[in-house]
PDB file of C-alpha atoms in Angstrom:
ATOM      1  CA  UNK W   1     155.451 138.120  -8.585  1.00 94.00           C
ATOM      2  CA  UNK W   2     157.809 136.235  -6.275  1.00 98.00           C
ATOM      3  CA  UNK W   3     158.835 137.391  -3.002  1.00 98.00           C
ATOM      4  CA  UNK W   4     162.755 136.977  -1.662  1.00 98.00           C
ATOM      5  CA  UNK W   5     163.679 137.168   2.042  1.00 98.00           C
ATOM      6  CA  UNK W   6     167.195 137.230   2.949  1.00 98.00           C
ATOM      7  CA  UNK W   7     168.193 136.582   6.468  1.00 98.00           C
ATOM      8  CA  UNK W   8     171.389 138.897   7.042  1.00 97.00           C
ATOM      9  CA  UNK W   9     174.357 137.649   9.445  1.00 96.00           C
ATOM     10  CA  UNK W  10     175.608 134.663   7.812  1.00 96.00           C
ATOM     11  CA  UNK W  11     174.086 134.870   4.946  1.00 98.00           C
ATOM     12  CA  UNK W  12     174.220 138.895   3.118  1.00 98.00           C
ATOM     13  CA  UNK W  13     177.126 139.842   5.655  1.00 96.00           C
ATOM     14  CA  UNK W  14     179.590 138.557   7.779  1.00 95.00           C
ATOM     15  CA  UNK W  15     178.720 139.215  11.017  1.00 91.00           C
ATOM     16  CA  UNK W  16     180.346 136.412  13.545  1.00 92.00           C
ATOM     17  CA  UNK W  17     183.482 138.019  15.062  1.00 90.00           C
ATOM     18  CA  UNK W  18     181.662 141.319  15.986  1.00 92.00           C
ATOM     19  CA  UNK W  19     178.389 138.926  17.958  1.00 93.00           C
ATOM     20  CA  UNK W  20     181.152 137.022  19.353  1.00 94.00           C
ATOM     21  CA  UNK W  21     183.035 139.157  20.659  1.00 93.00           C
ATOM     22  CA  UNK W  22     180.248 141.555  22.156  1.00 95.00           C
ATOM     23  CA  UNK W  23     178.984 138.348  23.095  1.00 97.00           C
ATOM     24  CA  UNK W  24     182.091 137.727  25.384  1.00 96.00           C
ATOM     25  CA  UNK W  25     182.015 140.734  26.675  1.00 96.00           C
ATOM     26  CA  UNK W  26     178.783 140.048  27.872  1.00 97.00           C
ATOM     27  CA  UNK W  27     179.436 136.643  29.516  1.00 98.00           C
ATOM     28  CA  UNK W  28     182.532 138.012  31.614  1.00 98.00           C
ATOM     29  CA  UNK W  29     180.252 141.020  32.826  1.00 97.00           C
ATOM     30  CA  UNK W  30     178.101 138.516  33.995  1.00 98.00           C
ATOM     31  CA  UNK W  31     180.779 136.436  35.484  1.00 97.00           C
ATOM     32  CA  UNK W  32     180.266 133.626  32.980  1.00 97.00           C
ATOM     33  CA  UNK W  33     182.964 131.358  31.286  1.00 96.00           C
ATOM     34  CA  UNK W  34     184.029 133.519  28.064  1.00 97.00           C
ATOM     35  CA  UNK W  35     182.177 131.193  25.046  1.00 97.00           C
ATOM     36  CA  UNK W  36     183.961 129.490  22.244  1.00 96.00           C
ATOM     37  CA  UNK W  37     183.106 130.940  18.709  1.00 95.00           C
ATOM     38  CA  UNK W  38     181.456 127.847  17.510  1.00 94.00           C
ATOM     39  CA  UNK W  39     178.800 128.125  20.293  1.00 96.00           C
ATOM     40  CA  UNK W  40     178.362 131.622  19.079  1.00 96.00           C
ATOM     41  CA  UNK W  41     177.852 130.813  15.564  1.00 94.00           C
ATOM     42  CA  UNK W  42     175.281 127.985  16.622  1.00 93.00           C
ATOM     43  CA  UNK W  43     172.859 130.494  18.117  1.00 94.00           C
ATOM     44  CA  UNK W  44     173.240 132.877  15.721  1.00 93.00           C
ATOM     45  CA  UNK W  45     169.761 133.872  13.772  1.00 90.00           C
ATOM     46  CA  UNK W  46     167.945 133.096  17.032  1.00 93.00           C
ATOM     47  CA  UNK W  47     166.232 136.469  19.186  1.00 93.00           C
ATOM     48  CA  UNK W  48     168.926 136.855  21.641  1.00 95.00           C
ATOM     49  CA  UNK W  49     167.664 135.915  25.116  1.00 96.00           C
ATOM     50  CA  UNK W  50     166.928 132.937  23.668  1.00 96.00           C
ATOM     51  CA  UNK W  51     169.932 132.723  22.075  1.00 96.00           C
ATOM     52  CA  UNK W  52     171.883 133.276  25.286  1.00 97.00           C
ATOM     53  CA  UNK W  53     170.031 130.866  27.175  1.00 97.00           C
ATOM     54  CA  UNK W  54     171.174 128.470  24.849  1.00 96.00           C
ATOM     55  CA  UNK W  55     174.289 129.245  25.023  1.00 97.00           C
ATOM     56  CA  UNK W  56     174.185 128.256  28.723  1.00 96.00           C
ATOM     57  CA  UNK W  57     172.348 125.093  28.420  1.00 95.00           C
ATOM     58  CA  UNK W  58     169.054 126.794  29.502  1.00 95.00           C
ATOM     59  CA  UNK W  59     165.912 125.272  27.804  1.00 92.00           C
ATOM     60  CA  UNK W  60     164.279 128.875  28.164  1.00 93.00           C
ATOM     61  CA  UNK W  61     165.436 132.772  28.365  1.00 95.00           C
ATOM     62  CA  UNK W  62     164.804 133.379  31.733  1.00 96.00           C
ATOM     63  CA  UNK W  63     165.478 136.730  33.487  1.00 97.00           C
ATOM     64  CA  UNK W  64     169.312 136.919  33.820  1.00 97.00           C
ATOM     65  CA  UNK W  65     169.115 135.990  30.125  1.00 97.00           C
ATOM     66  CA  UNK W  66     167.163 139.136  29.278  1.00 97.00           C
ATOM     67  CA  UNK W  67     169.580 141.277  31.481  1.00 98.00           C
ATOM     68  CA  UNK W  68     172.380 140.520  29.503  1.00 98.00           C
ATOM     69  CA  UNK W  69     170.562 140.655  26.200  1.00 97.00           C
ATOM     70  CA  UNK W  70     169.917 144.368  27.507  1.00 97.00           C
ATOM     71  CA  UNK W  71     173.807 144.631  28.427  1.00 97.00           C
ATOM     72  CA  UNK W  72     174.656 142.873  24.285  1.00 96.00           C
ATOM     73  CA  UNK W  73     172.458 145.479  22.906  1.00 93.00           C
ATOM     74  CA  UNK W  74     174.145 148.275  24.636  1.00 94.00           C
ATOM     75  CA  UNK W  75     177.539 147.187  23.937  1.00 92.00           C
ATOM     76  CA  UNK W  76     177.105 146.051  20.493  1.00 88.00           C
ATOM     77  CA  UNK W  77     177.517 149.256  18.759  1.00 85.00           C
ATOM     78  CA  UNK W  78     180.282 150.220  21.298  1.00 88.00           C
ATOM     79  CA  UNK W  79     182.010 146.762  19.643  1.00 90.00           C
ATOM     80  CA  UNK W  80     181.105 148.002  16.424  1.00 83.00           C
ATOM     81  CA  UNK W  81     182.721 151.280  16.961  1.00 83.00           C
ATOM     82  CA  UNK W  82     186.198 150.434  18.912  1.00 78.00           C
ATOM     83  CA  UNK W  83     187.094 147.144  17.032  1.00 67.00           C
ATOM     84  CA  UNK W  84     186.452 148.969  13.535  1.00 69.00           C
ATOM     85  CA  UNK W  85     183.698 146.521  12.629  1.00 69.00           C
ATOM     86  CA  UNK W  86     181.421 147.024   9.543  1.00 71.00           C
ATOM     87  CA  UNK W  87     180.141 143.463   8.964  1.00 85.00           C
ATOM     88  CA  UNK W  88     180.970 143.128   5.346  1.00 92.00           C
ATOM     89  CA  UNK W  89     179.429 141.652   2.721  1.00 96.00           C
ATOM     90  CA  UNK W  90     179.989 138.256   1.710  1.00 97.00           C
ATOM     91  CA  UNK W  91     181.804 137.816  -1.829  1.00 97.00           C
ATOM     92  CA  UNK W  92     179.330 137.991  -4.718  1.00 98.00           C
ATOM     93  CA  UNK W  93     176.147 139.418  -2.536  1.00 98.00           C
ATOM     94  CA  UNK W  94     176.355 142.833  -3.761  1.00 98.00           C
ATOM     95  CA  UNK W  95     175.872 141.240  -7.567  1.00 97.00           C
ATOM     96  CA  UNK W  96     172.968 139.374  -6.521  1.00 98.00           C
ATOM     97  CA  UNK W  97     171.307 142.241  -4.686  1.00 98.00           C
ATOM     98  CA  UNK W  98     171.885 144.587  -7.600  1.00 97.00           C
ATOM     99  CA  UNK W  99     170.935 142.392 -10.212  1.00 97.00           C
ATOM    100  CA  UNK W 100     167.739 141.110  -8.403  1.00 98.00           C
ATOM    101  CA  UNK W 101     166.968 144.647  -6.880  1.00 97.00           C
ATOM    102  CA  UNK W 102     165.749 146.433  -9.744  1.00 96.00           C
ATOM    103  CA  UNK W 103     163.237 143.657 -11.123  1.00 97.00           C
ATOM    104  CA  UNK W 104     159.768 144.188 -11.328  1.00 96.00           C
ATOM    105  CA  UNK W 105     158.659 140.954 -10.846  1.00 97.00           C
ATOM    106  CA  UNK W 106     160.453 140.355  -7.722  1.00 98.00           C
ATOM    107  CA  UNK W 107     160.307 142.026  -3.920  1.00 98.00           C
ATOM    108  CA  UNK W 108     162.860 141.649  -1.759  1.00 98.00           C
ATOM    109  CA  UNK W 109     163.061 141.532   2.194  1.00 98.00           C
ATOM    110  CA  UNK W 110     164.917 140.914   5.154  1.00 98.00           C
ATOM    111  CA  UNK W 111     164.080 138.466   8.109  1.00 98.00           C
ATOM    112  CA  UNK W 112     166.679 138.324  10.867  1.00 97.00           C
ATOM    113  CA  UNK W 113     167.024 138.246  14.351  1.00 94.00           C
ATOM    114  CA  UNK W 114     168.675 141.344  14.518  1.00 93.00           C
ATOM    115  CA  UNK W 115     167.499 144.276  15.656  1.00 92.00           C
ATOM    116  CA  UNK W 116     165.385 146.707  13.888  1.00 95.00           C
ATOM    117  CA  UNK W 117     168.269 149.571  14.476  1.00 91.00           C
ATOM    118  CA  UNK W 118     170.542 146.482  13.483  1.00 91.00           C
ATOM    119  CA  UNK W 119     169.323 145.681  10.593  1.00 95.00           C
ATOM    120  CA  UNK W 120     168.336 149.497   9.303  1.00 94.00           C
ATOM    121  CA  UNK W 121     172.208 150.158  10.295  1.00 90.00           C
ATOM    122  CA  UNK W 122     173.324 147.086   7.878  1.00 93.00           C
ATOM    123  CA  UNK W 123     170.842 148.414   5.051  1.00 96.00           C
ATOM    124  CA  UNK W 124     172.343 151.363   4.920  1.00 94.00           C
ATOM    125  CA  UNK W 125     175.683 151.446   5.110  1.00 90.00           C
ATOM    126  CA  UNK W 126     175.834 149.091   2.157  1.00 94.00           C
ATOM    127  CA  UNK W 127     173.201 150.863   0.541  1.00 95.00           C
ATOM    128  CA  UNK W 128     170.323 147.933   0.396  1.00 97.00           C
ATOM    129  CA  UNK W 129     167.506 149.943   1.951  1.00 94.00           C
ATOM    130  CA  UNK W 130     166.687 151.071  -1.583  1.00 96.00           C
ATOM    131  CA  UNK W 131     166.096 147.350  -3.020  1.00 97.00           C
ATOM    132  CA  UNK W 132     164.894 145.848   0.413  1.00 98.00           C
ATOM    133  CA  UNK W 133     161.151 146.987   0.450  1.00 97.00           C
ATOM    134  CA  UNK W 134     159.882 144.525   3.696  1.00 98.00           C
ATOM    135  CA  UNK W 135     161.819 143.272   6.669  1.00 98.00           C
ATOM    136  CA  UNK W 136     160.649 141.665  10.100  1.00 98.00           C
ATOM    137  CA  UNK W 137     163.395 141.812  13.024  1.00 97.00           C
ATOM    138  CA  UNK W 138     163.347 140.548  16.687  1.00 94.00           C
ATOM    139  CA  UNK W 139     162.225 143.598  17.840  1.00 95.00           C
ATOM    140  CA  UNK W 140     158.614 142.512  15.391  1.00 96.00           C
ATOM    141  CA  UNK W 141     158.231 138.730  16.079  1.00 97.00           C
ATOM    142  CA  UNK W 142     158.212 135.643  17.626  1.00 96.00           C
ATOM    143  CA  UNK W 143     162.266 134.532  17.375  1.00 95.00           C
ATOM    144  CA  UNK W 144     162.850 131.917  14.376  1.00 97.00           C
ATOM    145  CA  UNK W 145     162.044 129.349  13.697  1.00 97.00           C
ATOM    146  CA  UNK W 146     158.440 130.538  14.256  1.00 98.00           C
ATOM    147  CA  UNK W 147     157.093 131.328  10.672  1.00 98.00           C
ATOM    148  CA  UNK W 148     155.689 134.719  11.346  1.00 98.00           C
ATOM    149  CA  UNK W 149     158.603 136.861  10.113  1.00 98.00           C
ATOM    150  CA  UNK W 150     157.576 134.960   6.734  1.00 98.00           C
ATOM    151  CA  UNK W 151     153.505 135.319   6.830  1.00 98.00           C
ATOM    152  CA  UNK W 152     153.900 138.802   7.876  1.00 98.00           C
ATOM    153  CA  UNK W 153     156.045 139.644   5.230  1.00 98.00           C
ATOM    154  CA  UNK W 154     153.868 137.639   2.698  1.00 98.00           C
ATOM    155  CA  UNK W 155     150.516 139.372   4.180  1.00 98.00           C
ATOM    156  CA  UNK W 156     152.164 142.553   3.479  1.00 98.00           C
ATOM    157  CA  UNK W 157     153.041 142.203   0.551  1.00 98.00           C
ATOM    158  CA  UNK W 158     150.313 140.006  -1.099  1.00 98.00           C
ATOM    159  CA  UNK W 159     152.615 137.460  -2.266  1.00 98.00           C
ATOM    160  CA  UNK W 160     151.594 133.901  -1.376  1.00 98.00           C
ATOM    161  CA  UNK W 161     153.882 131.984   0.443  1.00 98.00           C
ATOM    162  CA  UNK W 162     154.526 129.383  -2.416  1.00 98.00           C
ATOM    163  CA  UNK W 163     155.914 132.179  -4.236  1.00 98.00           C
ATOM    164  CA  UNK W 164     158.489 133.010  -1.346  1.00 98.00           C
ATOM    165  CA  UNK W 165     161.610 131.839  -1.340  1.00 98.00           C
ATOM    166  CA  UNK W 166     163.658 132.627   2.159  1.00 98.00           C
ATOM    167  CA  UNK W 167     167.349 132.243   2.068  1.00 98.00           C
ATOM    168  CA  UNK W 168     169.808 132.148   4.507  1.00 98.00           C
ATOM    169  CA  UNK W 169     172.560 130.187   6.605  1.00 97.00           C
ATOM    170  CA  UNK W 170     171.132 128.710  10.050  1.00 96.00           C
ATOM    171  CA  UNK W 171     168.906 125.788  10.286  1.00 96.00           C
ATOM    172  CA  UNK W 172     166.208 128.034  12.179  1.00 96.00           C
ATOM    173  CA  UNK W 173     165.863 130.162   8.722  1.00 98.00           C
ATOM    174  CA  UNK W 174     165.278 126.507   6.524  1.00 98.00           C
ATOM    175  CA  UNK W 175     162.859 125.560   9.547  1.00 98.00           C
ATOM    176  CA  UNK W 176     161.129 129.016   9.714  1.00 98.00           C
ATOM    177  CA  UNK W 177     160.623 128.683   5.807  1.00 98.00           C
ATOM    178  CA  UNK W 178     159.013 125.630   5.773  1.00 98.00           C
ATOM    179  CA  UNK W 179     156.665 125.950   8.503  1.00 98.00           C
ATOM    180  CA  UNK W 180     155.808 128.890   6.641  1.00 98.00           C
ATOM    181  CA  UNK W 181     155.216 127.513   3.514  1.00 98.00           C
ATOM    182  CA  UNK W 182     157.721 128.913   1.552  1.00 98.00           C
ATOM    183  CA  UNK W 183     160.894 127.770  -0.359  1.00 98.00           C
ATOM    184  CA  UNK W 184     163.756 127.247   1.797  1.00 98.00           C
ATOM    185  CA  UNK W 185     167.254 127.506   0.407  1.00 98.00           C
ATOM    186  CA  UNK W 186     170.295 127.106   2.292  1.00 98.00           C
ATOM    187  CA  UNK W 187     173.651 128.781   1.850  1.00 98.00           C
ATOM    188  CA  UNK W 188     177.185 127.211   1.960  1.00 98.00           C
ATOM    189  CA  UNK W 189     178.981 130.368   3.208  1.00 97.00           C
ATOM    190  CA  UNK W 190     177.182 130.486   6.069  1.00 96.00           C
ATOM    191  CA  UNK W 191     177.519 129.296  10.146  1.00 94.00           C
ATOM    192  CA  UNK W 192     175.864 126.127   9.654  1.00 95.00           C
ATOM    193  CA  UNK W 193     177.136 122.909   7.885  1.00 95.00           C
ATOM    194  CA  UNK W 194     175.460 122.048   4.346  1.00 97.00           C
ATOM    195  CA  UNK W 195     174.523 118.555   6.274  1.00 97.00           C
ATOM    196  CA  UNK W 196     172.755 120.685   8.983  1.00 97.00           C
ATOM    197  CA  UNK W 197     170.652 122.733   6.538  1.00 98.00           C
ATOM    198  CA  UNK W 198     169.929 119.718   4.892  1.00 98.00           C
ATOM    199  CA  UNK W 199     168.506 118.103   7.774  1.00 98.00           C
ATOM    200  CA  UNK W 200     166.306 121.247   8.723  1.00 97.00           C
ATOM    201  CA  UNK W 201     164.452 120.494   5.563  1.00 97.00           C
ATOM    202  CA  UNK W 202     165.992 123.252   2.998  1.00 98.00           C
ATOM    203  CA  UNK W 203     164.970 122.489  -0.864  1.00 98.00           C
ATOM    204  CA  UNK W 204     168.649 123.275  -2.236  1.00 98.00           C
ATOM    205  CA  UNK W 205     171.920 124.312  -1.005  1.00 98.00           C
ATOM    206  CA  UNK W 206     174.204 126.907  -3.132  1.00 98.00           C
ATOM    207  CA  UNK W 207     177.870 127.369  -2.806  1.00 98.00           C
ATOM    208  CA  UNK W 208     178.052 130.946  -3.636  1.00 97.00           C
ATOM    209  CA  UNK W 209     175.599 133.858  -4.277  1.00 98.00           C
ATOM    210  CA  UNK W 210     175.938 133.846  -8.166  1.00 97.00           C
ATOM    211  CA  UNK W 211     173.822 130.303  -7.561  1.00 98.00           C
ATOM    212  CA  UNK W 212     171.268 132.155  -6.486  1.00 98.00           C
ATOM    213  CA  UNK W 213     170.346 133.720  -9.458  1.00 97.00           C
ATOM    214  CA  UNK W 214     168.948 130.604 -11.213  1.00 96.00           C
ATOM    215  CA  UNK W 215     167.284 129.314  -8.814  1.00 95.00           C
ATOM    216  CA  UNK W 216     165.621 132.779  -8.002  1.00 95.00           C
ATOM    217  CA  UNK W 217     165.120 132.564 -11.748  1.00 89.00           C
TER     218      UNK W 217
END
């Protein structure tokens, strides 16, 4: 039995313009310098207070940076709802998910920095909450790349973390996997560069999702 954690924005869907733009929404609110896109896509995958810290150059989330996480995560689904958003899949994900879903010798989770509402919201409206059996959110851990989104979803499963393989886009997920134990495998399509994940220590690199079904094998 092997166990398969996605992480979701960057990697299952396409998430960047809807955090950045709540996430400028948020900086002008607080009276902050509206943030380039490519800062945005360098924290995402991270919890956000910590992720908005480091936006600012802040080696810690301190307490403005937990205020205006509070103000993201009630404007985010505001965003969502006015801009027309639906974070869409990447091309070739919904193969891979529905190929891979109905195995019996695999299980397949989620382990993200999004919410738990976030990620529930993303499960269902593509209609993965019927394949995705385990998941670990911000709202449940320590923010990546701490390894316990992993463990906990290898303790709760039973599957050992040599049989896990954790995919996704941001050098936190590839760092995350390996201090875990577990495969990491880094994905082209993603926010980060393939040089990046590369340096964070992931095991292979694939250049689209149909990749993914050898090396799941």
């Amino acid at each position: 039995m092997k166990l398969v954690l996605f992480d979701c924005d960057g990697t299952l869907v396409d998430s960047a313009a809807l955090i950045h733009e709540t996430m400028r929404r948020t900086f002008v609110q607080f009276g902050k310098p509206e943030p380039e896109i490519a800062a945005t896509k360098s924290i995402i995958g991270l919890t956000l207070d910590i992720a908005i810290a480091r936006m600012q150059g802040k080696p810690h989330a301190d307490d403005e940076a937990v205020q205006m996480m509070a103000y993201y995560k009630s404007l985010f689904s505001v965003v969502r709802q006015d801009l027309g958003f639906r974070e869409p899949l990447f091309d070739g994900i919904r193969e891979v998910i529905d190929t891979i879903g109905p195995r019996d010798d695999l299980l397949i989770g989620a382990v993200t920095g999004k919410s738990r509402r976030g990620l529930k919201l993303v499960m269902e409206t593509h209609a993965f909450d019927k394949y995705f059996i385990v998941g670990r959110t911000a709202d449940d851990c320590p923010s990546k790349p701490h390894p316990a989104m992993v463990t906990e979803c290898c303790s709760e499963t039973g599957v050992d973390p040599a049989q896990t393989l954790v995919i996704g886009d941001a050098i936190y997920d590839m760092q995350m996997a390996k201090a875990a134990g577990a495969t990491a495998i880094g994905v082209a399509w993603g926010y980060a560069s393939i040089d990046e994940l590369k340096q964070a220590g992931a095991d292979a690199i694939v250049h689209h999702p149909r990749e993914l079904l050898a090396l799941i094998g």
